[in-house]
């Protein structure tokens, strides 16, 4: 703690300086006169929270920061200090139990962290010290040390790569443990440092530590004898991150730049913000109510006590004198202590055990999700992952589902479908014939020549082969083949031309692989890189080589990437591929006209389209571009912006050669899942970075848009229609849509009652990123627009947001989340671009897809496939909600009817705080007698079995909007508790109007009274739960009957012995004597039955409707299922539905 | 290959070595076990409470409860009970004088006789109770003011009683035995019953003072301090009598060593604190006579009270109760009435529900047809 704070302080000190200077190998440099070895933190990783010494105080402090624990601590202290009716043990023991269990759990977790830390910190690494290799423990590495790492080792700290054993001065790493991307990434050495590490004299100047894994800027000054220091720029490609693993490279040397807690991995190791579920908020609200009840009870009793005492002879009758001390005490102090005593007496109304039970329920319950074999995906050999167990019940409350498109709705396994070269369409599949116009679909490659000129074709295919960042995976020829790399590795099918040359492509995005593979189908095979030369085999089986000069990386803002290559004959060419919107403005218009129609059609068919352009660079142009790029790369500040500027400058005046269409197939059962979610009353919003047309067709394919859906479009296209200012048009369109979707529809409650019998017009809303930012940022009317937009969106069944930046996705989620009624939102996505919305939404779900593991790491739940969402929400979510809601209500109820008789007893004992029940019963009631049945219930209950829940999605609406924890049900349970409490007390009270209950004329005393009430209470409360249980497994039977039996056994046992440690043998044989009286049996049976009677009555009155309505729902639903056949051809849908679009 | 692997796992539940994708890291079996528990598919009984199953229950409950209730009611009604308030609040009552001229340290006991008559003979054993009203035996300060280990014969506690006994812990520097407010306020009226023969002579009715306390209390929970068993005086030496007592604990029943000291049954009965401020405690038993004559024949009686116990200061009442006992205990019409009521309500509800269900079911059925 102290250490970390010191580090932080230190770090803040350092941060005043923008960059840090590191002396490689701690060697002073010629130019700096005074060599002061700068101080950086050591390389110890501390992820543990406690040490042996501070565990107890720190852990206790943290536990008592929880309001509930603190409350119970206060109660306990009051009991210790003030003379209270119950001994401190009654509340101390449960509190101690809870605190101990939590402390043990946290201690164990911390011990595991310590172990993991030690493993990392004590790991032996090789460090070069004055030319000698020395073995050191990892934690002793200092910034500036030159570290050696061999293959398959992880890097001990963040290193700048100085020397690699590979010839091409690269090394491969995998960052699987950092971001889950298991593909190999290439990192480069800093030029000119390869030789003579021992004598290398250099300084590294780099930015202060920051958590972004993909950003790094730095500069290296290399001092050679008598020469001007050479300056080399450093980027993320030079930085090897701690936690990554060296692959395919024998060994490397690197200089440590960030160490210990300043490494990027450690900086990323920050707990996510705690998400709290609605149920928890409900609990807190109920808690407040009960606290009020508690305080008012105590107040009433205190008042009564003093009123009663003021009557003559009552305060101090001769038989019951006060002690001298009591007589001397101050009246007001007495009142206060009396009040506290009453609080203590009634404090069981807020049970400490509820928190334990809720926590246990959540913790244990989450196992059922990860255990569910329906979530197991044989392809990736994984099931669901639960990152937090706090939100189980929230899964049953979702109102808005925000889903990503690529990789979530679609599979993100790309297949090259067709391309368009110079206006001619080429299709690889011999499928459709209905495509009219001048486009011809030919099957085989050999027919290509008939359309576009061979020149253009080859240029296009070369562009596909060159413009990418795909690597060829050297196949070792063994079973280490295709399957084990999940990310973006797609091998060639065995049936291809060269079965011997099994080859896998590695790329960060599956599109690229699909394109390279597509080119291969047409005869151009990418063979791989050979020290900056790209080798391509053309149709004639000749190998062409191109020198790769620059890669202008892809980024989501530019939405394109380029390469600059030099061909054998010396031509310097720039190939660029990217989204149509980013390419079209940079090419000549007549080329666009020829191709854009194809692009649009492809997009409507649900394909991902990319445009390919190229440009020949003259040597002067290249020289200029080269210089610009180099300069920008060397820049320490704003490198990105500068690079972007150069990129934009270079990527102009290109000529368009063609476009590609890649199919991204829908996920399994995507449509069924979406339909089920909609039927369950959830609104599905698709947030994608993709084009509108593509996204729209995906929505049709997923049946998010139906044939009858009226589409309201709010995109750049609609805004530019009128030719006026966008803002004006926006206002107009918004008002129009608002009128149509909000005002003209009857004011039905949205969300719950959307009738899927399609009596009402469905609206679909489409908005794109540019318009959205216009809505959000148009300064004066922003909030007005926003609320208009929100209202429109909320009245639409489906909203499609396309062209979204990751941040905009989060903005949308945030907007909905904070709208009126604060609906529960769920985000589901698979890629890094979904992380922001996953974190923003109430529930974040990650799909273990192909785009790395970032989404999964940041999610609350991760599932292998989209189709699992249905069971997760409709099945598990519904059940968990019902379980926990019942748990909470039941807990409050059972404690209310536990404490109410005790309260009533105060009216009969002179408000003297005399407890009705024995201390053992007070303590054990919540811990032993009634805790297990409800825990078992809350883990196992299936009031409707899983299959029905899944097949009948509308059942989800029964629990929507926190239906079981609203004030209505709470009031019902409270009234039930009050009714039963009154019944217990007064039933026994009337019985005791003649306390001679035994057949030998002997009488019962006050402890018998309490024990009878308590027995009725335990049985009633348990049987009430038994009545609510709809799913009796053997565990339920065991636990329910078991705890009743345990109560009987315990009571006999507790009353059967003179306990030496007890001061008063209050219950000695009370229970046994009680059971020997027939009247007591009769009254117990009567009271139990009478207290359960209203419940049974309600059950009967409510029941007749249920089976019928459910059957009806089932019937209709099955009919519905038939009419909507599962697989309708995509094309038919898109074209027929297109006509509904309003513009 | 993948598919076959998957199937194999389905069947035998453990993962065979992954052949198709032999990365070293995929050896770990992540497939969830296919057990009924983990898949939440435990065989379960799923009761559905419908009108069909619940309605008969209502009738059954009604049919069972009503006879029981009638039985209870009749039984309770057959119990004979006589209650006499002898507090002496009214000027006319015989104990008025005693109740007025009360002082703790008067040496001369005040006695009064309360005449009463029985209209019906009391058969079988008759139980004699004393009842107190507005006496808060369940006050917290009172309830905890005792030392059970002292009463259990613990020598250490005898000499230094628990602090809970304050302010009845010591007197004159000596520990009080038995200590505490409960013991201190032991009911010390003496009640005697006389039958007035028609010819005017008084016959004392034999009152048995044993068998009035719980067996376990008498034999386990309460014990005299061991030592010289025959001479309790020695055992209790060094202790003081409770301040409001007239005699020491070892003089409670000098005639019977088995009923003296802490195991005096009157004392034990008193020590079992009552649940409510109005209570009764068993005082004496009048055993039935071996011949057929009733235990208490009808006629005139006199209750002789040695009036020691003051209750006027806290508006209390004292009663003497004579009662016979049945299998359900003393007279208490509550249970019988409650059973009859609940039984009838159930029965009535059953009928109402049956009608509703019948009608409702029909309507529902007809509504279903057009859809």
mmCIF file of C-alpha atoms in Angstrom, chain A residues 164-374:
data_model
loop_
_atom_site.group_PDB
_atom_site.id
_atom_site.type_symbol
_atom_site.label_atom_id
_atom_site.label_comp_id
_atom_site.label_asym_id
_atom_site.label_seq_id
_atom_site.Cartn_x
_atom_site.Cartn_y
_atom_site.Cartn_z
ATOM 1 C CA UNK A 164 17.263 -10.378 -32.549
ATOM 2 C CA UNK A 165 18.661 -13.717 -33.520
ATOM 3 C CA UNK A 166 16.616 -13.667 -36.688
ATOM 4 C CA UNK A 167 18.321 -12.519 -39.815
ATOM 5 C CA UNK A 168 15.729 -9.974 -40.790
ATOM 6 C CA UNK A 169 16.025 -8.124 -37.489
ATOM 7 C CA UNK A 170 12.521 -9.000 -36.457
ATOM 8 C CA UNK A 171 11.047 -11.130 -33.822
ATOM 9 C CA UNK A 172 7.642 -12.624 -33.357
ATOM 10 C CA UNK A 173 5.619 -12.329 -30.253
ATOM 11 C CA UNK A 174 2.223 -13.381 -29.200
ATOM 12 C CA UNK A 175 0.217 -11.203 -26.911
ATOM 13 C CA UNK A 176 -2.268 -13.877 -25.995
ATOM 14 C CA UNK A 177 -2.057 -13.143 -22.312
ATOM 15 C CA UNK A 178 -2.420 -9.425 -22.816
ATOM 16 C CA UNK A 179 -5.258 -9.029 -25.238
ATOM 17 C CA UNK A 180 -5.962 -12.614 -26.195
ATOM 18 C CA UNK A 181 -4.821 -12.278 -29.766
ATOM 19 C CA UNK A 182 -2.859 -15.394 -30.333
ATOM 20 C CA UNK A 183 -1.561 -14.529 -33.761
ATOM 21 C CA UNK A 184 2.112 -13.766 -34.093
ATOM 22 C CA UNK A 185 2.983 -10.144 -34.302
ATOM 23 C CA UNK A 186 6.159 -8.917 -35.838
ATOM 24 C CA UNK A 187 8.352 -6.516 -33.956
ATOM 25 C CA UNK A 188 11.414 -4.823 -35.319
ATOM 26 C CA UNK A 189 14.777 -4.020 -33.878
ATOM 27 C CA UNK A 190 15.959 -0.475 -33.740
ATOM 28 C CA UNK A 191 18.226 -0.016 -36.712
ATOM 29 C CA UNK A 192 21.975 0.300 -36.052
ATOM 30 C CA UNK A 193 21.879 -1.350 -32.708
ATOM 31 C CA UNK A 194 22.312 -4.889 -33.874
ATOM 32 C CA UNK A 195 26.023 -5.087 -33.399
ATOM 33 C CA UNK A 196 28.106 -4.542 -30.368
ATOM 34 C CA UNK A 197 25.601 -4.437 -27.600
ATOM 35 C CA UNK A 198 28.437 -4.413 -25.113
ATOM 36 C CA UNK A 199 29.772 -1.174 -26.405
ATOM 37 C CA UNK A 200 26.479 0.346 -27.397
ATOM 38 C CA UNK A 201 26.161 3.750 -25.970
ATOM 39 C CA UNK A 202 22.735 5.099 -26.398
ATOM 40 C CA UNK A 203 19.919 6.785 -24.636
ATOM 41 C CA UNK A 204 16.262 6.139 -25.052
ATOM 42 C CA UNK A 205 13.893 8.979 -24.695
ATOM 43 C CA UNK A 206 10.328 7.906 -24.388
ATOM 44 C CA UNK A 207 7.027 8.975 -22.997
ATOM 45 C CA UNK A 208 6.030 8.349 -19.461
ATOM 46 C CA UNK A 209 4.266 5.052 -18.806
ATOM 47 C CA UNK A 210 0.725 4.948 -20.071
ATOM 48 C CA UNK A 211 -1.699 2.070 -20.266
ATOM 49 C CA UNK A 212 -2.514 1.996 -23.964
ATOM 50 C CA UNK A 213 -1.078 -1.255 -25.216
ATOM 51 C CA UNK A 214 -0.855 -0.093 -28.782
ATOM 52 C CA UNK A 215 0.684 3.286 -28.344
ATOM 53 C CA UNK A 216 4.274 4.070 -27.754
ATOM 54 C CA UNK A 217 6.457 6.898 -28.932
ATOM 55 C CA UNK A 218 10.102 7.278 -28.249
ATOM 56 C CA UNK A 219 13.409 8.205 -29.719
ATOM 57 C CA UNK A 220 16.743 6.614 -29.434
ATOM 58 C CA UNK A 221 20.015 8.484 -29.614
ATOM 59 C CA UNK A 222 22.906 6.307 -30.593
ATOM 60 C CA UNK A 223 26.310 7.642 -29.862
ATOM 61 C CA UNK A 224 29.153 6.350 -31.890
ATOM 62 C CA UNK A 225 32.672 7.458 -31.428
ATOM 63 C CA UNK A 226 33.115 11.024 -32.479
ATOM 64 C CA UNK A 227 30.060 11.017 -34.641
ATOM 65 C CA UNK A 228 26.928 13.008 -34.377
ATOM 66 C CA UNK A 229 24.444 10.927 -32.441
ATOM 67 C CA UNK A 230 22.117 9.044 -34.715
ATOM 68 C CA UNK A 231 18.448 9.390 -33.922
ATOM 69 C CA UNK A 232 16.017 6.573 -34.459
ATOM 70 C CA UNK A 233 12.341 6.718 -33.892
ATOM 71 C CA UNK A 234 10.681 4.145 -31.721
ATOM 72 C CA UNK A 235 7.130 2.990 -32.068
ATOM 73 C CA UNK A 236 4.977 0.216 -30.748
ATOM 74 C CA UNK A 237 6.630 -2.093 -33.245
ATOM 75 C CA UNK A 238 9.867 -1.744 -31.290
ATOM 76 C CA UNK A 239 8.355 -2.270 -27.903
ATOM 77 C CA UNK A 240 8.046 -5.730 -26.420
ATOM 78 C CA UNK A 241 5.479 -5.765 -23.698
ATOM 79 C CA UNK A 242 5.745 -7.545 -20.423
ATOM 80 C CA UNK A 243 3.478 -10.508 -20.491
ATOM 81 C CA UNK A 244 3.886 -11.191 -24.181
ATOM 82 C CA UNK A 245 5.739 -14.291 -25.273
ATOM 83 C CA UNK A 246 8.592 -14.605 -27.707
ATOM 84 C CA UNK A 247 7.846 -16.954 -30.565
ATOM 85 C CA UNK A 248 9.701 -18.329 -33.538
ATOM 86 C CA UNK A 249 12.805 -16.440 -32.524
ATOM 87 C CA UNK A 250 15.714 -17.977 -30.701
ATOM 88 C CA UNK A 251 16.629 -15.061 -28.560
ATOM 89 C CA UNK A 252 16.519 -11.330 -28.403
ATOM 90 C CA UNK A 253 18.155 -8.573 -26.440
ATOM 91 C CA UNK A 254 16.238 -5.587 -25.308
ATOM 92 C CA UNK A 255 16.633 -2.679 -23.004
ATOM 93 C CA UNK A 256 14.178 -2.261 -20.206
ATOM 94 C CA UNK A 257 12.205 0.944 -20.466
ATOM 95 C CA UNK A 258 9.307 0.386 -18.147
ATOM 96 C CA UNK A 259 9.527 -1.891 -15.191
ATOM 97 C CA UNK A 260 7.354 -3.334 -12.517
ATOM 98 C CA UNK A 261 4.175 -1.486 -11.853
ATOM 99 C CA UNK A 262 4.904 0.912 -14.681
ATOM 100 C CA UNK A 263 4.727 -1.676 -17.409
ATOM 101 C CA UNK A 264 1.804 -1.440 -19.708
ATOM 102 C CA UNK A 265 0.510 -4.747 -18.466
ATOM 103 C CA UNK A 266 0.500 -3.589 -14.872
ATOM 104 C CA UNK A 267 -1.087 -0.301 -15.814
ATOM 105 C CA UNK A 268 -3.832 -2.213 -17.553
ATOM 106 C CA UNK A 269 -4.306 -4.356 -14.513
ATOM 107 C CA UNK A 270 -7.028 -2.279 -13.034
ATOM 108 C CA UNK A 271 -10.244 -3.540 -11.670
ATOM 109 C CA UNK A 272 -13.312 -2.676 -13.585
ATOM 110 C CA UNK A 273 -15.811 -0.418 -12.019
ATOM 111 C CA UNK A 274 -18.281 -2.308 -9.952
ATOM 112 C CA UNK A 275 -21.605 -2.811 -11.594
ATOM 113 C CA UNK A 276 -24.549 -2.998 -9.272
ATOM 114 C CA UNK A 277 -27.710 -4.776 -10.113
ATOM 115 C CA UNK A 278 -31.226 -3.425 -9.861
ATOM 116 C CA UNK A 279 -32.022 -6.064 -7.320
ATOM 117 C CA UNK A 280 -29.334 -4.694 -5.081
ATOM 118 C CA UNK A 281 -30.875 -1.285 -5.340
ATOM 119 C CA UNK A 282 -34.251 -2.771 -4.472
ATOM 120 C CA UNK A 283 -32.718 -4.489 -1.488
ATOM 121 C CA UNK A 284 -31.332 -1.214 -0.301
ATOM 122 C CA UNK A 285 -34.691 0.469 -0.716
ATOM 123 C CA UNK A 286 -36.430 -2.285 1.236
ATOM 124 C CA UNK A 287 -33.718 -2.103 3.790
ATOM 125 C CA UNK A 288 -34.473 1.527 4.305
ATOM 126 C CA UNK A 289 -38.132 0.720 4.831
ATOM 127 C CA UNK A 290 -37.259 -1.910 7.363
ATOM 128 C CA UNK A 291 -34.859 0.402 9.057
ATOM 129 C CA UNK A 292 -37.697 2.873 9.395
ATOM 130 C CA UNK A 293 -39.923 0.129 10.774
ATOM 131 C CA UNK A 294 -37.177 -0.791 13.176
ATOM 132 C CA UNK A 295 -36.634 2.726 14.412
ATOM 133 C CA UNK A 296 -40.337 3.429 14.724
ATOM 134 C CA UNK A 297 -40.855 0.203 16.626
ATOM 135 C CA UNK A 298 -38.096 1.153 18.989
ATOM 136 C CA UNK A 299 -39.526 4.630 19.364
ATOM 137 C CA UNK A 300 -43.027 3.316 20.020
ATOM 138 C CA UNK A 301 -41.721 0.923 22.624
ATOM 139 C CA UNK A 302 -39.602 3.534 24.335
ATOM 140 C CA UNK A 303 -42.539 5.903 24.504
ATOM 141 C CA UNK A 304 -44.812 3.171 25.798
ATOM 142 C CA UNK A 305 -42.315 2.213 28.392
ATOM 143 C CA UNK A 306 -42.197 5.667 29.861
ATOM 144 C CA UNK A 307 -45.934 6.111 29.639
ATOM 145 C CA UNK A 308 -46.418 2.822 31.433
ATOM 146 C CA UNK A 309 -43.841 3.628 34.018
ATOM 147 C CA UNK A 310 -45.490 6.894 34.865
ATOM 148 C CA UNK A 311 -48.484 5.029 36.272
ATOM 149 C CA UNK A 312 -48.282 4.641 40.014
ATOM 150 C CA UNK A 313 -46.590 1.536 41.245
ATOM 151 C CA UNK A 314 -45.515 0.319 37.865
ATOM 152 C CA UNK A 315 -42.038 1.615 37.506
ATOM 153 C CA UNK A 316 -40.706 0.066 40.619
ATOM 154 C CA UNK A 317 -43.135 -2.278 42.372
ATOM 155 C CA UNK A 318 -41.935 -3.759 45.611
ATOM 156 C CA UNK A 319 -41.162 -7.077 43.956
ATOM 157 C CA UNK A 320 -38.982 -5.607 41.276
ATOM 158 C CA UNK A 321 -36.723 -2.921 42.666
ATOM 159 C CA UNK A 322 -34.071 -1.195 40.618
ATOM 160 C CA UNK A 323 -30.461 -1.329 41.540
ATOM 161 C CA UNK A 324 -28.825 1.710 43.033
ATOM 162 C CA UNK A 325 -27.020 2.389 39.771
ATOM 163 C CA UNK A 326 -30.220 2.340 37.796
ATOM 164 C CA UNK A 327 -31.839 4.691 40.238
ATOM 165 C CA UNK A 328 -29.014 7.153 39.917
ATOM 166 C CA UNK A 329 -28.917 7.197 36.157
ATOM 167 C CA UNK A 330 -30.048 10.242 34.250
ATOM 168 C CA UNK A 331 -33.555 9.992 32.897
ATOM 169 C CA UNK A 332 -32.700 11.097 29.385
ATOM 170 C CA UNK A 333 -29.687 8.876 29.250
ATOM 171 C CA UNK A 334 -31.949 6.067 30.353
ATOM 172 C CA UNK A 335 -34.352 6.852 27.594
ATOM 173 C CA UNK A 336 -31.572 6.769 25.090
ATOM 174 C CA UNK A 337 -30.205 3.466 26.296
ATOM 175 C CA UNK A 338 -33.708 2.077 26.323
ATOM 176 C CA UNK A 339 -34.116 3.153 22.748
ATOM 177 C CA UNK A 340 -30.850 1.458 21.832
ATOM 178 C CA UNK A 341 -31.911 -1.642 23.688
ATOM 179 C CA UNK A 342 -35.107 -1.825 21.717
ATOM 180 C CA UNK A 343 -33.132 -1.359 18.542
ATOM 181 C CA UNK A 344 -30.991 -4.284 19.521
ATOM 182 C CA UNK A 345 -34.001 -6.353 20.443
ATOM 183 C CA UNK A 346 -35.603 -5.784 17.065
ATOM 184 C CA UNK A 347 -32.464 -5.594 14.979
ATOM 185 C CA UNK A 348 -32.988 -9.118 13.721
ATOM 186 C CA UNK A 349 -35.495 -7.648 11.340
ATOM 187 C CA UNK A 350 -32.502 -6.729 9.187
ATOM 188 C CA UNK A 351 -30.631 -9.965 9.105
ATOM 189 C CA UNK A 352 -26.920 -10.113 8.584
ATOM 190 C CA UNK A 353 -27.476 -13.511 7.070
ATOM 191 C CA UNK A 354 -29.379 -12.080 4.140
ATOM 192 C CA UNK A 355 -26.210 -10.591 2.786
ATOM 193 C CA UNK A 356 -24.396 -13.852 3.200
ATOM 194 C CA UNK A 357 -27.170 -15.764 1.538
ATOM 195 C CA UNK A 358 -27.446 -13.330 -1.346
ATOM 196 C CA UNK A 359 -23.699 -13.417 -1.886
ATOM 197 C CA UNK A 360 -23.644 -17.190 -1.695
ATOM 198 C CA UNK A 361 -26.567 -17.464 -4.034
ATOM 199 C CA UNK A 362 -24.862 -15.254 -6.572
ATOM 200 C CA UNK A 363 -21.513 -16.927 -6.245
ATOM 201 C CA UNK A 364 -22.791 -20.481 -6.380
ATOM 202 C CA UNK A 365 -25.495 -19.651 -8.858
ATOM 203 C CA UNK A 366 -23.048 -18.354 -11.393
ATOM 204 C CA UNK A 367 -21.534 -21.804 -11.601
ATOM 205 C CA UNK A 368 -24.656 -23.053 -13.277
ATOM 206 C CA UNK A 369 -23.942 -20.733 -16.156
ATOM 207 C CA UNK A 370 -20.405 -21.884 -16.620
ATOM 208 C CA UNK A 371 -21.467 -25.480 -16.117
ATOM 209 C CA UNK A 372 -24.174 -25.361 -18.723
ATOM 210 C CA UNK A 373 -23.189 -27.640 -21.487
ATOM 211 C CA UNK A 374 -25.532 -25.945 -23.898
#
